[in-house]
């Protein structure tokens, strides 16, 4: 997806969230529990390790509380699990409505393949790198919108901890490895993350060198997710538009393109060596 508010392969993100009512309800409940305990916002914030201003925002439904805050609030306010139980309501609100399907698909996929030409795939991104991308949005998003989108993206990283582990393959253009989005230190940490992920047995990361004379990826970015029941969903904005596709004939076209791209790129071993070389130069 692009930097301008979309994820790495065009599954558009939308800062408008149809779970806002749930967030506001959780905020009201939290405020009621705090007041019933006779605690001021500053006192409560200090007890749970958050600033007074953030507590006000959470209670107004402007900010989404993190799960660990709800756990701590449950303990501090003596709610016997009633506040902690609201984590499920908050969880859905972390994700913008247009990325929820993608999040669900990633949680169910047994195989994912993605080619990215503009920036690193969202699953590969560090928090600082992702934040830099969201803050580059023009027109600019508010800080609350950036935080909400960032929370959703980071939550998707749980795919690397799944068991059984899905097969994950990524092909990234050389420029996405070299471009210092967010600054040199952010890039260094991002490259270190790629090297770490590339060591996982179920993950293969490949680099497409800029000097390739034959390149099957000139038609744009690709992502294909396959599921245990044999079905698949794919996306390629330049070829099939902004909506995901699932027709077998269209999926085969994406698979053909992606397979050729992988064959033209550096091997996973060569790619990790390349990334390590760029890290040494950064």
Coordinates of C-alpha atoms in Angstrom, one line a residue, residues 13-24 57-58 60-66 90-97 99-100 103 127 131 134 141-156:
X13 CA -6.8 2.4 5.5
X14 CA -9.5 4.7 6.8
X15 CA -9.0 6.7 10.0
X16 CA -12.8 6.8 10.4
X17 CA -13.7 3.9 12.6
X18 CA -17.2 2.5 12.9
X19 CA -16.3 1.1 16.3
X20 CA -16.1 4.6 17.8
X21 CA -19.3 4.0 19.8
X22 CA -17.6 1.1 21.5
X23 CA -14.6 3.2 22.4
X24 CA -16.8 5.9 23.9
X57 CA -8.9 11.5 26.2
X58 CA -9.6 7.9 26.9
X60 CA -14.0 11.0 26.3
X61 CA -13.5 8.2 23.7
X62 CA -10.9 10.2 21.8
X63 CA -8.1 7.7 22.4
X64 CA -8.3 3.9 22.4
X65 CA -7.0 2.4 25.7
X66 CA -4.3 -0.2 25.4
X90 CA -11.5 -2.3 22.4
X91 CA -9.6 -4.8 20.2
X92 CA -11.8 -4.4 17.2
X93 CA -11.6 -0.6 17.6
X94 CA -7.8 -0.7 17.1
X95 CA -8.3 -1.5 13.4
X96 CA -9.8 1.0 10.9
X97 CA -12.8 -0.6 9.3
X99 CA -8.3 -3.0 7.2
X100 CA -10.3 -5.4 9.4
X103 CA -6.3 -8.4 9.6
X127 CA 6.9 0.8 14.9
X131 CA 4.9 5.8 12.4
X134 CA 1.7 7.6 8.7
X141 CA -3.7 13.0 9.9
X142 CA -4.2 14.1 13.5
X143 CA -2.0 12.5 16.1
X144 CA -4.9 10.4 17.4
X145 CA -5.5 9.1 13.9
X146 CA -1.8 8.2 13.5
X147 CA -1.8 6.4 16.9
X148 CA -4.9 4.5 16.0
X149 CA -3.6 3.3 12.6
X150 CA -0.2 2.5 14.2
X151 CA -1.8 0.4 16.9
X152 CA -3.7 -1.6 14.2
X153 CA -0.6 -2.2 12.1
X154 CA 1.5 -3.3 15.0
X155 CA -1.2 -5.7 16.2
X156 CA -0.9 -7.5 12.9

